[in-house]
Amino acid sequence: CEDVLLKKREPGFVPVILRPATVCGFSPRLRLDLIVNILTNHAVINNEIRVFGGNQLRPNIHIEDVTDLYVQSLEWPEHRIDGNIFNAGYDNQTVAEIAEMVRRQVGDSVGVVTTPTDDNRSYHISSQKIRDELGFGPKHTIREAVENLCDAFKKGLLPDSLGNEKY
């Protein structure tokens, strides 16, 4: 799709390609199959986190930063964004680091079970270009995303979070 959009550039149609990292944190239509959200879900509901491997890198970004990104993209001058591609993320952390962050936030009683895996895919992004050229940087941490999710669980906003296909 990116190639198609970029080929259609013309006066009046100014495409910018935004590549956000994996989105995390509470929202009314959240996905619970993404790393920070799924680990938090299992920590809260099962009191246990299962980590397969753990050294794989995962870039993440808080949902609030993603919404800010999209709003700001409508405000940036056309000449600065036209035909540009930007990554946007908070940090690249290992799955094991994310699991430990979740465990600390949810509670020390949460167990972390690590299992070897042959799936060692890592994803690593740099968001330096969007910081340098447009001044965009995330304002919310991944830890805040975990806190928001924990609050949502406490308030009953995620009923049947392991079974409901909506998630």
XYZ file of N, CA and C in Angstrom, residues 6-141:
408
model
N 2.552 6.378 -2.475
C 3.655 7.252 -2.867
C 3.654 7.530 -4.365
N 3.222 6.572 -5.147
C 3.147 6.777 -6.610
C 2.036 7.752 -6.990
N 1.070 7.950 -6.121
C -0.066 8.840 -6.414
C 0.180 10.279 -5.968
N 1.391 10.567 -5.463
C 1.710 11.935 -5.022
C 1.469 12.922 -6.141
N 0.807 13.995 -5.803
C 0.573 15.087 -6.750
C 0.091 16.283 -5.952
N 0.060 17.465 -6.538
C -0.461 18.620 -5.800
C -1.868 18.317 -5.278
N -2.054 18.553 -4.013
C -3.347 18.275 -3.394
C -3.436 16.901 -2.751
N -2.494 16.008 -3.060
C -2.450 14.695 -2.407
C -1.046 14.491 -1.867
N -0.915 14.673 -0.570
C 0.382 14.659 0.103
C 0.444 13.449 1.033
N 0.940 12.328 0.543
C 1.007 11.153 1.411
C 2.199 11.210 2.362
N 1.963 10.753 3.561
C 3.038 10.530 4.524
C 2.812 9.121 5.061
N 3.875 8.367 5.158
C 3.785 6.998 5.651
C 4.228 6.995 7.104
N 3.326 6.585 7.985
C 3.631 6.476 9.407
C 3.663 4.997 9.771
N 4.738 4.600 10.371
C 4.907 3.208 10.790
C 5.047 3.164 12.306
N 3.922 3.103 13.010
C 4.028 3.034 14.463
C 4.511 1.663 14.920
N 5.212 1.653 16.025
C 5.605 0.404 16.664
C 4.332 -0.302 17.133
N 4.482 -1.418 17.794
C 3.328 -2.151 18.300
C 2.634 -1.312 19.364
N 1.346 -1.099 19.178
C 0.576 -0.228 20.059
C 0.193 -0.985 21.334
N 0.301 -0.295 22.460
C -0.046 -0.930 23.729
C -0.791 0.060 24.621
N -1.455 -0.478 25.614
C -2.217 0.338 26.542
C -3.707 0.181 26.315
N -4.483 0.705 27.246
C -5.930 0.539 27.188
C -6.568 1.487 26.185
N -7.512 0.952 25.446
C -8.397 1.732 24.587
C -9.692 0.934 24.461
N -10.782 1.582 24.084
C -12.055 0.857 23.989
C -12.029 -0.296 22.988
N -11.177 -0.244 21.977
C -11.113 -1.308 20.968
C -9.717 -1.932 20.932
N -9.151 -2.205 22.092
C -7.788 -2.702 22.144
C -7.660 -4.137 21.675
N -6.444 -4.483 21.332
C -6.107 -5.866 20.996
C -5.336 -6.445 22.170
N -5.716 -7.648 22.545
C -5.020 -8.318 23.639
C -4.105 -9.431 23.133
N -3.770 -9.385 21.847
C -2.855 -10.379 21.288
C -1.491 -9.762 20.966
N -1.228 -8.567 21.466
C 0.045 -7.887 21.233
C 0.854 -7.906 22.531
N 2.148 -7.907 22.437
C 3.048 -8.311 23.525
C 2.785 -7.664 24.883
N 2.761 -6.367 24.990
C 2.556 -5.732 26.302
C 1.162 -6.057 26.826
N 0.169 -5.958 25.961
C -1.212 -6.202 26.372
C -1.443 -7.657 26.756
N -0.896 -8.587 25.980
C -1.133 -10.007 26.285
C -0.417 -10.424 27.566
N 0.787 -9.923 27.766
C 1.497 -10.271 29.000
C 0.775 -9.707 30.220
N 0.258 -8.490 30.095
C -0.495 -7.898 31.201
C -1.778 -8.674 31.450
N -2.458 -9.046 30.393
C -3.689 -9.824 30.507
C -3.433 -11.116 31.280
N -2.416 -11.855 30.903
C -2.109 -13.121 31.577
C -1.638 -12.898 33.015
N -0.892 -11.843 33.243
C -0.439 -11.563 34.614
C -1.619 -11.277 35.526
N -2.571 -10.479 35.050
C -3.730 -10.115 35.870
C -4.683 -11.295 36.040
N -4.991 -11.988 34.955
C -5.999 -13.043 35.001
C -5.440 -14.367 35.517
N -4.251 -14.767 35.065
C -3.678 -16.066 35.431
C -2.627 -15.997 36.519
N -2.215 -14.784 36.886
C -1.138 -14.587 37.848
C 0.156 -15.258 37.376
N 0.278 -15.385 36.054
C 1.468 -16.008 35.476
C 1.678 -15.479 34.062
N 2.926 -15.268 33.740
C 3.310 -14.839 32.403
C 4.170 -15.940 31.807
N 3.839 -16.343 30.594
C 4.653 -17.328 29.870
C 5.452 -16.585 28.808
N 6.749 -16.758 28.874
C 7.655 -16.122 27.924
C 8.323 -17.221 27.103
N 8.209 -17.108 25.807
C 8.844 -18.057 24.908
C 10.105 -17.416 24.359
N 11.235 -17.896 24.824
C 12.516 -17.272 24.467
C 12.780 -16.146 25.447
N 12.579 -14.932 24.997
C 12.721 -13.775 25.878
C 13.706 -12.749 25.388
N 14.653 -13.154 24.543
C 15.657 -12.210 24.060
C 15.214 -11.458 22.815
N 14.044 -11.821 22.271
C 13.553 -11.156 21.071
C 13.204 -9.705 21.393
N 13.559 -8.809 20.490
C 13.248 -7.395 20.672
C 11.859 -7.078 20.135
N 11.160 -6.206 20.858
C 9.844 -5.744 20.442
C 9.762 -4.236 20.662
N 9.513 -3.477 19.587
C 9.295 -2.040 19.737
C 7.827 -1.783 20.085
N 7.580 -0.864 20.978
C 6.220 -0.547 21.393
C 6.012 0.949 21.445
N 4.731 1.327 21.452
C 4.359 2.735 21.599
C 2.991 2.772 22.282
N 2.822 3.694 23.191
C 1.572 3.858 23.935
C 0.471 4.370 23.003
N -0.745 3.896 23.183
C -1.884 4.296 22.353
C -2.084 5.815 22.345
N -1.855 6.474 23.466
C -2.010 7.932 23.519
C -1.012 8.632 22.596
N 0.192 8.075 22.503
C 1.188 8.659 21.599
C 0.808 8.425 20.140
N 0.205 7.287 19.851
C -0.216 7.018 18.476
C -1.315 7.986 18.060
N -2.274 8.217 18.940
C -3.333 9.172 18.584
C -2.753 10.571 18.402
N -1.804 10.957 19.256
C -1.128 12.251 19.074
C -0.388 12.303 17.739
N 0.254 11.203 17.385
C 0.979 11.122 16.122
C 0.060 11.400 14.941
N -1.101 10.764 14.929
C -2.015 10.948 13.799
C -2.586 12.368 13.754
N -2.898 12.931 14.908
C -3.401 14.307 14.925
C -2.307 15.265 14.452
N -1.104 15.095 14.967
C -0.016 15.984 14.562
C 0.310 15.846 13.083
N 0.152 14.649 12.539
C 0.469 14.465 11.114
C -0.442 15.304 10.223
N -1.627 15.648 10.728
C -2.536 16.506 9.973
C -2.140 17.983 10.075
N -1.287 18.292 11.034
C -0.889 19.673 11.276
C 0.494 20.019 10.729
N 1.333 19.021 10.455
C 2.679 19.301 9.966
C 2.627 19.920 8.571
N 3.536 20.825 8.264
C 3.564 21.442 6.933
C 3.771 20.382 5.849
N 3.030 20.526 4.767
C 3.077 19.540 3.690
C 4.489 19.310 3.168
N 5.268 20.376 3.028
C 6.607 20.227 2.456
C 7.534 19.388 3.338
N 7.188 19.249 4.625
C 8.040 18.471 5.534
C 7.666 16.999 5.568
N 6.453 16.680 5.140
C 6.006 15.285 5.222
C 5.782 14.630 3.869
N 5.610 15.398 2.829
C 5.238 14.867 1.511
C 6.187 13.762 1.043
N 5.652 12.555 0.939
C 6.426 11.423 0.453
C 7.394 10.834 1.452
N 7.355 11.290 2.677
C 8.268 10.787 3.694
C 7.701 9.570 4.408
N 8.618 8.790 4.948
C 8.274 7.598 5.728
C 8.902 7.768 7.104
N 8.080 7.591 8.146
C 8.562 7.777 9.514
C 8.167 6.596 10.394
N 9.136 6.071 11.139
C 8.854 5.116 12.212
C 8.541 5.928 13.463
N 7.686 5.383 14.310
C 7.388 6.041 15.581
C 7.254 4.982 16.663
N 8.140 5.030 17.634
C 8.097 4.075 18.727
C 8.678 4.679 19.983
N 8.407 4.023 21.094
C 8.936 4.485 22.370
C 10.300 3.866 22.635
N 10.351 2.541 22.532
C 11.572 1.850 22.915
C 11.566 0.455 22.306
N 12.742 -0.108 22.138
C 12.908 -1.501 21.737
C 13.349 -2.255 22.981
N 12.501 -3.140 23.454
C 12.820 -3.901 24.661
C 12.691 -5.386 24.364
N 13.400 -6.202 25.130
C 13.254 -7.637 24.950
C 11.939 -8.087 25.578
N 11.454 -9.218 25.118
C 10.231 -9.788 25.684
C 10.431 -10.043 27.172
N 11.615 -10.509 27.571
C 11.897 -10.756 28.995
C 11.839 -9.454 29.797
N 12.354 -8.363 29.253
C 12.294 -7.073 29.947
C 10.844 -6.610 30.106
N 10.056 -6.798 29.067
C 8.646 -6.408 29.135
C 7.926 -7.254 30.177
N 8.194 -8.550 30.183
C 7.562 -9.437 31.162
C 7.908 -9.015 32.587
N 9.147 -8.673 32.822
C 9.561 -8.247 34.167
C 8.897 -6.927 34.550
N 8.780 -6.004 33.598
C 8.090 -4.737 33.859
C 6.637 -4.998 34.246
N 5.982 -5.876 33.504
C 4.583 -6.223 33.792
C 4.482 -6.872 35.173
N 5.375 -7.817 35.457
C 5.354 -8.501 36.757
C 5.481 -7.506 37.904
N 6.412 -6.572 37.777
C 6.599 -5.566 38.836
C 5.349 -4.715 39.016
N 4.696 -4.367 37.919
C 3.513 -3.517 37.987
C 2.303 -4.260 38.555
N 2.104 -5.492 38.114
C 0.932 -6.265 38.551
C 1.129 -6.780 39.967
N 2.328 -7.222 40.291
C 2.600 -7.685 41.647
C 3.657 -8.770 41.664
N 4.421 -8.796 42.751
C 5.520 -9.753 42.859
C 5.056 -11.200 42.893
N 3.782 -11.430 43.166
C 3.277 -12.810 43.194
C 3.109 -13.399 41.791
N 3.176 -12.566 40.772
C 3.037 -13.043 39.394
C 4.268 -13.859 39.030
N 4.031 -15.073 38.552
C 5.131 -15.925 38.117
C 5.481 -15.655 36.664
N 6.756 -15.802 36.366
C 7.216 -15.694 34.981
C 7.860 -17.029 34.629
N 7.264 -17.716 33.663
C 7.761 -19.004 33.206
C 8.375 -18.811 31.832
N 9.661 -19.113 31.736
C 10.360 -18.942 30.461
C 10.601 -20.309 29.839
N 10.235 -20.412 28.564
C 10.374 -21.646 27.807
C 11.231 -21.376 26.584
N 12.165 -22.255 26.279
C 12.961 -22.056 25.056
C 12.056 -22.077 23.821
N 12.496 -21.389 22.781
C 11.754 -21.366 21.536
C 12.724 -21.334 20.368
N 12.252 -21.814 19.230
C 13.069 -21.701 18.030
C 12.618 -20.507 17.182
N 11.659 -19.729 17.708
C 11.190 -18.522 17.030
C 11.892 -17.328 17.661
N 12.988 -16.944 17.077
C 13.792 -15.864 17.648
C 13.658 -14.564 16.873
N 12.516 -14.389 16.188
C 12.305 -13.155 15.423
C 12.347 -11.940 16.347
N 13.124 -10.960 15.958
C 13.196 -9.699 16.686
C 12.803 -8.577 15.752
N 12.201 -7.552 16.330
C 11.830 -6.362 15.572
C 12.464 -5.178 16.276
N 13.147 -4.378 15.514
C 13.853 -3.232 16.081
C 13.628 -2.064 15.135
N 13.195 -0.937 15.684
C 13.007 0.239 14.838
C 13.758 1.423 15.432
N 14.049 2.363 14.572
C 14.608 3.637 15.012
C 13.580 4.722 14.714
N 13.337 5.555 15.703
C 12.415 6.680 15.551
C 13.168 8.008 15.499
N 14.449 7.918 15.226
C 15.290 9.123 15.211
C 14.864 10.107 14.129
N 14.491 9.612 12.954
C 14.133 10.492 11.839
C 12.942 11.381 12.193
N 11.893 10.812 12.784
C 10.705 11.610 13.111
C 11.009 12.607 14.231
N 11.922 12.240 15.131
C 12.346 13.174 16.185
C 13.129 14.327 15.573
N 14.089 13.992 14.716
C 14.957 15.012 14.126
C 14.207 15.939 13.174
N 13.371 15.364 12.318
C 12.745 16.153 11.257
C 11.433 16.815 11.663
N 10.699 16.216 12.591
C 9.383 16.758 12.951
C 9.228 17.050 14.440
N 10.217 16.658 15.233
C 10.153 16.919 16.663
C 9.174 16.035 17.413
N 8.755 14.928 16.791
C 7.810 14.038 17.472
C 8.555 13.016 18.312
N 8.131 12.916 19.557
C 8.647 11.883 20.448
C 7.554 11.462 21.399
N 7.487 10.183 21.716
C 6.467 9.700 22.639
C 6.586 10.369 24.003
N 5.440 10.587 24.622
C 5.392 11.208 25.951
C 4.978 10.204 27.027
N 4.514 9.035 26.596
C 4.012 8.035 27.539
C 4.889 6.791 27.485
N 5.169 6.236 28.654
C 6.036 5.067 28.740
C 5.233 3.782 28.553
